[in-house]
Amino acid sequence: MASHKDNELKFFSNNFCTNIPILLPVKDDPLKEKSLAQMGYDPNDMPNWGAISQPKKPKLENLLLAKILKYEQTNVEIHIEGTIFRCHMLVLQCYSEYFCDLTGTDKVVLPSNKVTPQSFFMLYSWMLSPDPIVGREGILELYNAAEYLKIDGVLSQCWACLDDAQISEDAAFLLYLEARQFRKSLIEELMIARIFKFFLTLVASEEFLKFAVDEVVLLLNSNSIGVHSEMEVLLSVVRWVNHDWMERSKYLIEVISCVRFGLLTLPQLVWLKNSCDAEINEIIDTPEVKEMIEDAISYIITKGSSNNLEDLFKKLKELKLFEPVDRLWLEEHYCEGQGDGQASYNSYKTFLEYLRMIRETNPHGWRNEVVRVDNETF
């Protein structure tokens, strides 16, 4: 009979010793497989790979530009007064500070009083053009839109055109008319200062009669309006005020103050005081205008009796008078009935006849006018 100890040894042998692997000697396998990499082949090592000629990749900027120019895959709609433009926001943001401030939107509504459909079309065309040029037509409409959308490139080009010395006379006035529609006071003042010899043609026009009081003041305060005599400035005031006396008489002193009475001659001042023209008398008879005429007479007499500029300025200071600034003087102009050749006119009617002649027979005659400065003409 087996003992208890023999049973334990048998259990141990069956449950443990049988799980121990038997290590047998391994012989070399002459058919062991190897990969190409194990055999020394490098897939990235290819002689003369760099010498292979490859087609060029299309340039990204060209592909982007092609999509932009074809309006493909646009991502924002610009709405202006019922007109919709489908654009690329990235293009707008490249040039407009206004659009740079917009994020996460696919629809933008612009006010038509700031950006018209036509001006936005011009602006976006400017952005897409490789070498854009600002044209004359609609330049103030374009400027107004570019200012609102903060497009510095367009504003710079517009100013380069508007500030060019070639823009003067009639072209300047027509630009002025456009500028006032958009309330661009800086451009208005710039254009008014360039009217020069065109002044009397403007006074002869219907546009002058429709001027608001601030526009008349701006025009008549300019040193560069071309006249033959300050009398023409005064008679221009008479024309404007009498066009609607009931409404405009309240602005009389504001407008007549633009006349530099001290630039008139003594005979002209005497003629004013003794004028038989009802339109002139109604203005001259006001106390304020009478005082202006008396001050002008005092100035002329004082100037004629002064020995030098220092003496003149001293006397003017004592009299509380000021020396008026010259206008842009044109060569002497003679009207029927004139005796001194200083465009004094013998009546208000004579002045109106001269304006009628400009309108009907010689609207471009101002081009032949000659400017006189210090006894020199050009």
Tab-separated table of C-alpha atoms in Angstrom:
chain	number	residue	atom	x	y	z
A	1	MET	CA	0.000	0.000	0.000
A	2	ALA	CA	1.365	3.362	-1.063
A	3	SER	CA	2.186	5.772	1.658
A	4	HIS	CA	0.917	9.330	1.943
A	5	LYS	CA	4.318	10.645	0.899
A	6	ASP	CA	4.281	8.584	-2.276
A	7	ASN	CA	0.924	10.059	-3.228
A	8	GLU	CA	2.252	13.631	-2.858
A	9	LEU	CA	5.224	12.865	-5.094
A	10	LYS	CA	2.948	11.434	-7.763
A	11	PHE	CA	0.709	14.557	-7.633
A	12	PHE	CA	3.688	16.849	-7.942
A	13	SER	CA	5.022	14.877	-10.887
A	14	ASN	CA	1.724	14.988	-12.767
A	15	ASN	CA	0.968	18.701	-12.198
A	16	PHE	CA	4.318	20.411	-12.366
A	17	CYS	CA	7.064	18.431	-13.883
A	18	THR	CA	5.046	17.695	-17.021
A	19	ASN	CA	4.807	21.535	-17.781
A	20	ILE	CA	8.562	22.020	-18.035
A	21	PRO	CA	9.579	22.286	-21.738
A	22	ILE	CA	12.181	19.892	-22.940
A	23	LEU	CA	15.076	21.767	-24.626
A	24	LEU	CA	16.429	19.915	-27.603
A	25	PRO	CA	19.483	20.986	-29.623
A	26	VAL	CA	18.560	23.288	-32.781
A	27	LYS	CA	20.277	22.713	-36.048
A	28	ASP	CA	20.845	25.568	-38.702
A	29	ASP	CA	17.979	25.920	-41.320
A	30	PRO	CA	19.561	26.296	-44.747
A	31	LEU	CA	16.163	27.564	-46.212
A	32	LYS	CA	15.547	30.486	-43.743
A	33	GLU	CA	13.642	33.390	-45.585
A	34	LYS	CA	14.958	37.020	-45.756
A	35	SER	CA	13.324	40.278	-46.918
A	36	LEU	CA	14.932	42.574	-49.475
A	37	ALA	CA	15.574	45.068	-46.725
A	38	GLN	CA	17.420	42.321	-44.802
A	39	MET	CA	19.347	41.646	-47.950
A	40	GLY	CA	20.482	45.305	-48.090
A	41	TYR	CA	17.964	46.921	-50.438
A	42	ASP	CA	16.874	50.515	-49.504
A	43	PRO	CA	13.646	51.594	-51.293
A	44	ASN	CA	14.643	55.276	-50.956
A	45	ASP	CA	18.061	54.780	-52.459
A	46	MET	CA	17.708	55.175	-56.226
A	47	PRO	CA	20.649	56.436	-58.280
A	48	ASN	CA	19.951	59.543	-60.524
A	49	TRP	CA	16.421	60.048	-59.145
A	50	GLY	CA	17.033	63.787	-59.047
A	51	ALA	CA	17.792	63.813	-62.765
A	52	ILE	CA	14.282	62.691	-63.711
A	53	SER	CA	12.324	65.472	-65.503
A	54	GLN	CA	8.992	66.155	-63.807
A	55	PRO	CA	6.116	68.376	-64.949
A	56	LYS	CA	5.762	71.645	-62.999
A	57	LYS	CA	3.030	71.990	-60.414
A	58	PRO	CA	0.412	74.622	-61.295
A	59	LYS	CA	1.092	77.715	-59.171
A	60	LEU	CA	-1.282	78.124	-56.281
A	61	GLU	CA	-1.727	81.846	-56.921
A	62	ASN	CA	-2.738	81.135	-60.503
A	63	LEU	CA	-5.285	78.547	-59.445
A	64	LEU	CA	-6.678	80.830	-56.775
A	65	LEU	CA	-6.822	83.761	-59.167
A	66	ALA	CA	-8.580	81.659	-61.798
A	67	LYS	CA	-11.256	80.646	-59.311
A	68	ILE	CA	-11.603	84.220	-58.087
A	69	LEU	CA	-11.882	85.686	-61.575
A	70	LYS	CA	-14.471	83.069	-62.519
A	71	TYR	CA	-16.383	83.732	-59.276
A	72	GLU	CA	-16.130	80.050	-58.372
A	73	GLN	CA	-16.854	78.910	-54.820
A	74	THR	CA	-17.634	82.415	-53.567
A	75	ASN	CA	-18.315	82.575	-49.848
A	76	VAL	CA	-19.996	85.923	-49.197
A	77	GLU	CA	-22.925	87.843	-50.630
A	78	ILE	CA	-22.897	91.643	-50.743
A	79	HIS	CA	-26.403	93.123	-50.760
A	80	ILE	CA	-26.901	96.728	-51.934
A	81	GLU	CA	-30.377	98.079	-52.632
A	82	GLY	CA	-31.704	94.887	-54.228
A	83	THR	CA	-28.467	94.033	-56.034
A	84	ILE	CA	-26.471	90.989	-54.910
A	85	PHE	CA	-22.765	90.501	-55.549
A	86	ARG	CA	-21.219	87.076	-54.890
A	87	CYS	CA	-17.612	87.576	-53.868
A	88	HIS	CA	-14.669	86.023	-52.088
A	89	MET	CA	-14.308	87.426	-48.592
A	90	LEU	CA	-10.531	86.963	-48.680
A	91	VAL	CA	-10.270	89.323	-51.656
A	92	LEU	CA	-12.326	91.959	-49.871
A	93	GLN	CA	-10.275	91.599	-46.713
A	94	CYS	CA	-7.019	92.010	-48.621
A	95	TYR	CA	-7.930	95.598	-49.572
A	96	SER	CA	-10.716	96.761	-47.261
A	97	GLU	CA	-10.263	97.428	-43.570
A	98	TYR	CA	-14.051	97.435	-43.264
A	99	PHE	CA	-14.287	93.779	-44.307
A	100	CYS	CA	-11.311	92.817	-42.149
A	101	ASP	CA	-13.475	93.580	-39.139
A	102	LEU	CA	-16.164	91.141	-40.318
A	103	THR	CA	-15.831	87.492	-39.363
A	104	GLY	CA	-18.088	84.484	-39.548
A	105	THR	CA	-20.606	85.963	-41.962
A	106	ASP	CA	-21.677	84.998	-45.451
A	107	LYS	CA	-23.958	88.012	-46.028
A	108	VAL	CA	-23.164	91.734	-45.799
A	109	VAL	CA	-25.716	94.508	-46.367
A	110	LEU	CA	-24.193	97.881	-47.352
A	111	PRO	CA	-26.000	101.263	-47.210
A	112	SER	CA	-26.697	102.539	-50.727
A	113	ASN	CA	-26.086	106.166	-49.720
A	114	LYS	CA	-22.489	105.201	-48.967
A	115	VAL	CA	-21.853	102.405	-51.464
A	116	THR	CA	-23.936	102.245	-54.626
A	117	PRO	CA	-24.131	99.055	-56.713
A	118	GLN	CA	-22.123	100.790	-59.450
A	119	SER	CA	-19.396	101.948	-57.064
A	120	PHE	CA	-19.072	98.483	-55.489
A	121	PHE	CA	-18.757	96.945	-58.950
A	122	MET	CA	-15.951	99.405	-59.710
A	123	LEU	CA	-14.260	98.676	-56.382
A	124	TYR	CA	-14.352	94.899	-56.777
A	125	SER	CA	-13.138	95.208	-60.369
A	126	TRP	CA	-10.292	97.367	-59.043
A	127	MET	CA	-9.385	94.631	-56.556
A	128	LEU	CA	-9.305	91.944	-59.244
A	129	SER	CA	-7.370	93.987	-61.810
A	130	PRO	CA	-3.565	93.547	-61.882
A	131	ASP	CA	-3.007	97.206	-62.783
A	132	PRO	CA	-6.171	99.211	-62.065
A	133	ILE	CA	-6.685	102.794	-63.230
A	134	VAL	CA	-9.303	105.121	-61.777
A	135	GLY	CA	-11.400	106.680	-64.526
A	136	ARG	CA	-13.028	110.114	-64.563
A	137	GLU	CA	-16.610	108.841	-64.740
A	138	GLY	CA	-18.067	108.277	-61.296
A	139	ILE	CA	-14.831	109.144	-59.482
A	140	LEU	CA	-16.621	110.900	-56.601
A	141	GLU	CA	-19.081	108.020	-56.262
A	142	LEU	CA	-16.093	105.666	-56.159
A	143	TYR	CA	-14.281	107.886	-53.651
A	144	ASN	CA	-17.320	107.973	-51.382
A	145	ALA	CA	-17.578	104.166	-51.370
A	146	ALA	CA	-13.842	103.648	-50.863
A	147	GLU	CA	-13.882	106.043	-47.926
A	148	TYR	CA	-16.729	104.140	-46.260
A	149	LEU	CA	-15.144	100.732	-46.870
A	150	LYS	CA	-11.672	102.034	-45.903
A	151	ILE	CA	-9.886	101.059	-49.110
A	152	ASP	CA	-6.706	103.130	-48.953
A	153	GLY	CA	-5.422	102.073	-52.362
A	154	VAL	CA	-8.458	103.475	-54.165
A	155	LEU	CA	-8.456	106.651	-52.070
A	156	SER	CA	-4.808	107.276	-52.949
A	157	GLN	CA	-5.468	106.902	-56.651
A	158	CYS	CA	-8.533	109.145	-56.485
A	159	TRP	CA	-6.594	111.874	-54.686
A	160	ALA	CA	-3.752	111.640	-57.184
A	161	CYS	CA	-6.284	112.435	-59.912
A	162	LEU	CA	-8.251	115.098	-58.044
A	163	ASP	CA	-5.161	116.932	-56.844
A	164	ASP	CA	-3.530	117.016	-60.268
A	165	ALA	CA	-2.772	120.521	-61.573
A	166	GLN	CA	-4.381	119.694	-64.915
A	167	ILE	CA	-7.832	119.811	-63.316
A	168	SER	CA	-8.970	123.408	-63.355
A	169	GLU	CA	-11.590	125.812	-64.660
A	170	ASP	CA	-14.709	124.087	-66.022
A	171	ALA	CA	-13.529	120.566	-65.127
A	172	ALA	CA	-13.011	121.667	-61.536
A	173	PHE	CA	-16.521	123.090	-61.292
A	174	LEU	CA	-18.125	119.952	-62.691
A	175	LEU	CA	-16.207	117.924	-60.118
A	176	TYR	CA	-17.415	120.363	-57.476
A	177	LEU	CA	-21.018	119.620	-58.432
A	178	GLU	CA	-20.360	115.913	-57.926
A	179	ALA	CA	-18.520	116.450	-54.647
A	180	ARG	CA	-21.384	118.387	-53.081
A	181	GLN	CA	-23.758	115.456	-53.734
A	182	PHE	CA	-21.609	113.405	-51.357
A	183	ARG	CA	-20.875	116.291	-48.963
A	184	LYS	CA	-17.116	116.117	-49.460
A	185	SER	CA	-16.243	119.602	-48.236
A	186	LEU	CA	-12.491	119.178	-48.656
A	187	ILE	CA	-12.901	118.295	-52.327
A	188	GLU	CA	-15.476	121.076	-52.781
A	189	GLU	CA	-13.017	123.677	-51.491
A	190	LEU	CA	-10.228	122.240	-53.619
A	191	MET	CA	-12.327	122.468	-56.776
A	192	ILE	CA	-13.737	125.940	-56.047
A	193	ALA	CA	-10.183	127.237	-55.700
A	194	ARG	CA	-9.493	126.110	-59.287
A	195	ILE	CA	-12.339	127.810	-61.087
A	196	PHE	CA	-10.136	130.779	-62.072
A	197	LYS	CA	-11.217	132.312	-65.405
A	198	PHE	CA	-14.379	130.197	-65.558
A	199	PHE	CA	-16.023	132.322	-62.844
A	200	LEU	CA	-18.150	134.604	-65.049
A	201	THR	CA	-19.305	131.681	-67.190
A	202	LEU	CA	-20.428	130.031	-63.978
A	203	VAL	CA	-22.246	133.184	-62.852
A	204	ALA	CA	-24.008	133.227	-66.229
A	205	SER	CA	-25.252	129.662	-65.702
A	206	GLU	CA	-28.416	128.305	-64.125
A	207	GLU	CA	-26.310	126.346	-61.632
A	208	PHE	CA	-25.134	129.581	-60.004
A	209	LEU	CA	-28.715	130.725	-59.439
A	210	LYS	CA	-29.464	127.412	-57.700
A	211	PHE	CA	-26.519	127.693	-55.305
A	212	ALA	CA	-27.259	127.553	-51.594
A	213	VAL	CA	-26.008	130.455	-49.529
A	214	ASP	CA	-23.005	128.558	-48.182
A	215	GLU	CA	-21.962	127.689	-51.725
A	216	VAL	CA	-22.147	131.316	-52.845
A	217	VAL	CA	-20.066	132.376	-49.839
A	218	LEU	CA	-17.479	129.673	-50.535
A	219	LEU	CA	-17.212	130.777	-54.170
A	220	LEU	CA	-17.076	134.538	-53.603
A	221	ASN	CA	-14.548	134.239	-50.774
A	222	SER	CA	-12.069	132.571	-53.093
A	223	ASN	CA	-8.989	134.617	-53.996
A	224	SER	CA	-8.632	132.756	-57.270
A	225	ILE	CA	-11.870	133.598	-59.067
A	226	GLY	CA	-11.027	135.464	-62.262
A	227	VAL	CA	-12.718	138.856	-62.713
A	228	HIS	CA	-11.983	142.075	-64.546
A	229	SER	CA	-13.062	144.098	-61.543
A	230	GLU	CA	-14.498	143.576	-58.069
A	231	MET	CA	-17.631	145.150	-59.499
A	232	GLU	CA	-18.366	141.826	-61.201
A	233	VAL	CA	-18.319	140.102	-57.819
A	234	LEU	CA	-20.763	142.651	-56.445
A	235	LEU	CA	-23.113	142.339	-59.422
A	236	SER	CA	-22.942	138.545	-59.092
A	237	VAL	CA	-24.304	138.950	-55.572
A	238	VAL	CA	-27.079	141.147	-56.925
A	239	ARG	CA	-27.950	138.468	-59.504
A	240	TRP	CA	-28.091	135.652	-56.941
A	241	VAL	CA	-30.057	137.535	-54.281
A	242	ASN	CA	-32.610	138.955	-56.723
A	243	HIS	CA	-33.301	135.546	-58.224
A	244	ASP	CA	-35.413	134.845	-55.116
A	245	TRP	CA	-35.448	138.055	-53.099
A	246	MET	CA	-38.185	136.971	-50.690
A	247	GLU	CA	-36.165	133.943	-49.564
A	248	ARG	CA	-32.613	135.188	-50.018
A	249	SER	CA	-32.774	138.742	-48.718
A	250	LYS	CA	-32.243	137.388	-45.191
A	251	TYR	CA	-28.787	136.212	-46.338
A	252	LEU	CA	-27.889	139.559	-47.915
A	253	ILE	CA	-25.332	140.724	-45.361
A	254	GLU	CA	-23.663	137.301	-45.198
A	255	VAL	CA	-23.240	137.218	-48.973
A	256	ILE	CA	-22.460	140.909	-49.605
A	257	SER	CA	-19.693	140.680	-46.987
A	258	CYS	CA	-17.780	138.572	-49.509
A	259	VAL	CA	-17.430	141.634	-51.746
A	260	ARG	CA	-14.114	143.412	-51.245
A	261	PHE	CA	-15.340	146.981	-51.629
A	262	GLY	CA	-11.836	148.320	-51.084
A	263	LEU	CA	-10.821	146.821	-54.449
A	264	LEU	CA	-13.335	149.029	-56.276
A	265	THR	CA	-12.303	152.418	-57.629
A	266	LEU	CA	-13.667	155.670	-56.264
A	267	PRO	CA	-15.728	156.257	-59.453
A	268	GLN	CA	-17.257	152.810	-59.045
A	269	LEU	CA	-18.143	153.467	-55.407
A	270	VAL	CA	-19.688	156.818	-56.304
A	271	TRP	CA	-21.680	155.106	-59.081
A	272	LEU	CA	-23.016	152.601	-56.574
A	273	LYS	CA	-24.186	155.341	-54.238
A	274	ASN	CA	-25.951	157.119	-57.105
A	275	SER	CA	-27.192	154.046	-58.977
A	276	CYS	CA	-30.595	154.158	-60.618
A	277	ASP	CA	-30.964	150.377	-60.673
A	278	ALA	CA	-33.725	149.215	-58.344
A	279	GLU	CA	-32.004	145.855	-57.807
A	280	ILE	CA	-28.814	147.577	-56.677
A	281	ASN	CA	-30.473	150.301	-54.629
A	282	GLU	CA	-32.399	147.787	-52.567
A	283	ILE	CA	-29.064	146.352	-51.488
A	284	ILE	CA	-27.039	149.553	-51.217
A	285	ASP	CA	-29.656	151.253	-49.064
A	286	THR	CA	-29.184	148.833	-46.166
A	287	PRO	CA	-27.190	150.412	-43.290
A	288	GLU	CA	-24.611	147.630	-43.201
A	289	VAL	CA	-23.794	147.971	-46.902
A	290	LYS	CA	-23.637	151.766	-46.652
A	291	GLU	CA	-21.036	151.330	-43.913
A	292	MET	CA	-19.051	148.931	-46.111
A	293	ILE	CA	-18.979	151.507	-48.904
A	294	GLU	CA	-17.892	154.312	-46.568
A	295	ASP	CA	-15.114	152.132	-45.156
A	296	ALA	CA	-13.979	151.359	-48.712
A	297	ILE	CA	-13.836	155.070	-49.571
A	298	SER	CA	-11.807	155.733	-46.416
A	299	TYR	CA	-9.456	152.890	-47.309
A	300	ILE	CA	-8.861	154.151	-50.849
A	301	ILE	CA	-8.233	157.722	-49.678
A	302	THR	CA	-5.921	156.501	-46.908
A	303	LYS	CA	-3.997	154.311	-49.320
A	304	GLY	CA	-3.575	157.171	-51.747
A	305	SER	CA	-2.260	159.511	-49.050
A	306	SER	CA	0.189	157.073	-47.453
A	307	ASN	CA	3.894	157.424	-48.135
A	308	ASN	CA	4.784	153.728	-47.725
A	309	LEU	CA	3.407	150.399	-46.565
A	310	GLU	CA	4.398	150.985	-42.963
A	311	ASP	CA	2.592	154.304	-42.949
A	312	LEU	CA	-0.431	152.718	-44.647
A	313	PHE	CA	-0.714	149.860	-42.152
A	314	LYS	CA	-0.408	152.275	-39.254
A	315	LYS	CA	-3.230	154.452	-40.542
A	316	LEU	CA	-5.426	151.448	-41.346
A	317	LYS	CA	-4.950	150.132	-37.829
A	318	GLU	CA	-6.008	153.481	-36.385
A	319	LEU	CA	-9.111	153.476	-38.584
A	320	LYS	CA	-9.792	149.781	-37.867
A	321	LEU	CA	-9.678	149.017	-41.586
A	322	PHE	CA	-8.114	146.097	-43.428
A	323	GLU	CA	-6.349	145.877	-46.754
A	324	PRO	CA	-8.359	143.587	-49.050
A	325	VAL	CA	-6.671	140.638	-50.767
A	326	ASP	CA	-6.487	140.796	-54.556
A	327	ARG	CA	-8.480	138.505	-56.823
A	328	LEU	CA	-7.237	136.799	-59.952
A	329	TRP	CA	-7.392	139.819	-62.244
A	330	LEU	CA	-8.167	139.435	-65.928
A	331	GLU	CA	-7.185	141.862	-68.636
A	332	GLU	CA	-9.305	144.986	-68.851
A	333	HIS	CA	-12.749	144.253	-70.155
A	334	TYR	CA	-14.811	146.921	-71.885
A	335	CYS	CA	-18.605	147.037	-71.897
A	336	GLU	CA	-20.781	149.465	-73.742
A	337	GLY	CA	-20.988	152.744	-71.827
A	338	GLN	CA	-17.825	152.202	-69.767
A	339	GLY	CA	-15.459	155.066	-69.475
A	340	ASP	CA	-12.587	153.725	-67.380
A	341	GLY	CA	-12.066	150.261	-68.808
A	342	GLN	CA	-12.409	148.625	-65.407
A	343	ALA	CA	-15.549	146.555	-65.998
A	344	SER	CA	-17.569	149.051	-64.002
A	345	TYR	CA	-20.643	148.686	-66.228
A	346	ASN	CA	-23.063	151.563	-66.601
A	347	SER	CA	-25.992	149.588	-65.218
A	348	TYR	CA	-26.983	146.254	-63.777
A	349	LYS	CA	-28.724	145.557	-67.070
A	350	THR	CA	-25.379	145.911	-68.880
A	351	PHE	CA	-23.934	143.203	-66.667
A	352	LEU	CA	-26.873	140.897	-67.371
A	353	GLU	CA	-26.427	141.513	-71.113
A	354	TYR	CA	-22.790	140.518	-70.819
A	355	LEU	CA	-23.789	137.282	-69.079
A	356	ARG	CA	-26.393	136.609	-71.771
A	357	MET	CA	-23.699	137.042	-74.415
A	358	ILE	CA	-21.558	134.470	-72.587
A	359	ARG	CA	-24.426	131.977	-72.454
A	360	GLU	CA	-25.623	132.319	-76.008
A	361	THR	CA	-22.639	133.226	-78.157
A	362	ASN	CA	-19.408	132.649	-76.279
A	363	PRO	CA	-19.707	130.015	-73.528
A	364	HIS	CA	-16.083	128.929	-74.048
A	365	GLY	CA	-14.660	132.426	-74.422
A	366	TRP	CA	-13.144	132.285	-70.938
A	367	ARG	CA	-10.386	130.087	-72.359
A	368	ASN	CA	-9.035	133.113	-74.226
A	369	GLU	CA	-9.066	135.414	-71.207
A	370	VAL	CA	-5.674	136.684	-70.074
A	371	VAL	CA	-4.683	136.863	-66.410
A	372	ARG	CA	-2.817	139.935	-65.264
A	373	VAL	CA	-0.429	139.772	-62.314
A	374	ASP	CA	1.861	142.693	-61.459
A	375	ASN	CA	1.407	144.113	-64.931
A	376	GLU	CA	2.333	140.801	-66.512
A	377	THR	CA	-0.046	138.573	-68.439
A	378	PHE	CA	-0.266	134.828	-68.961
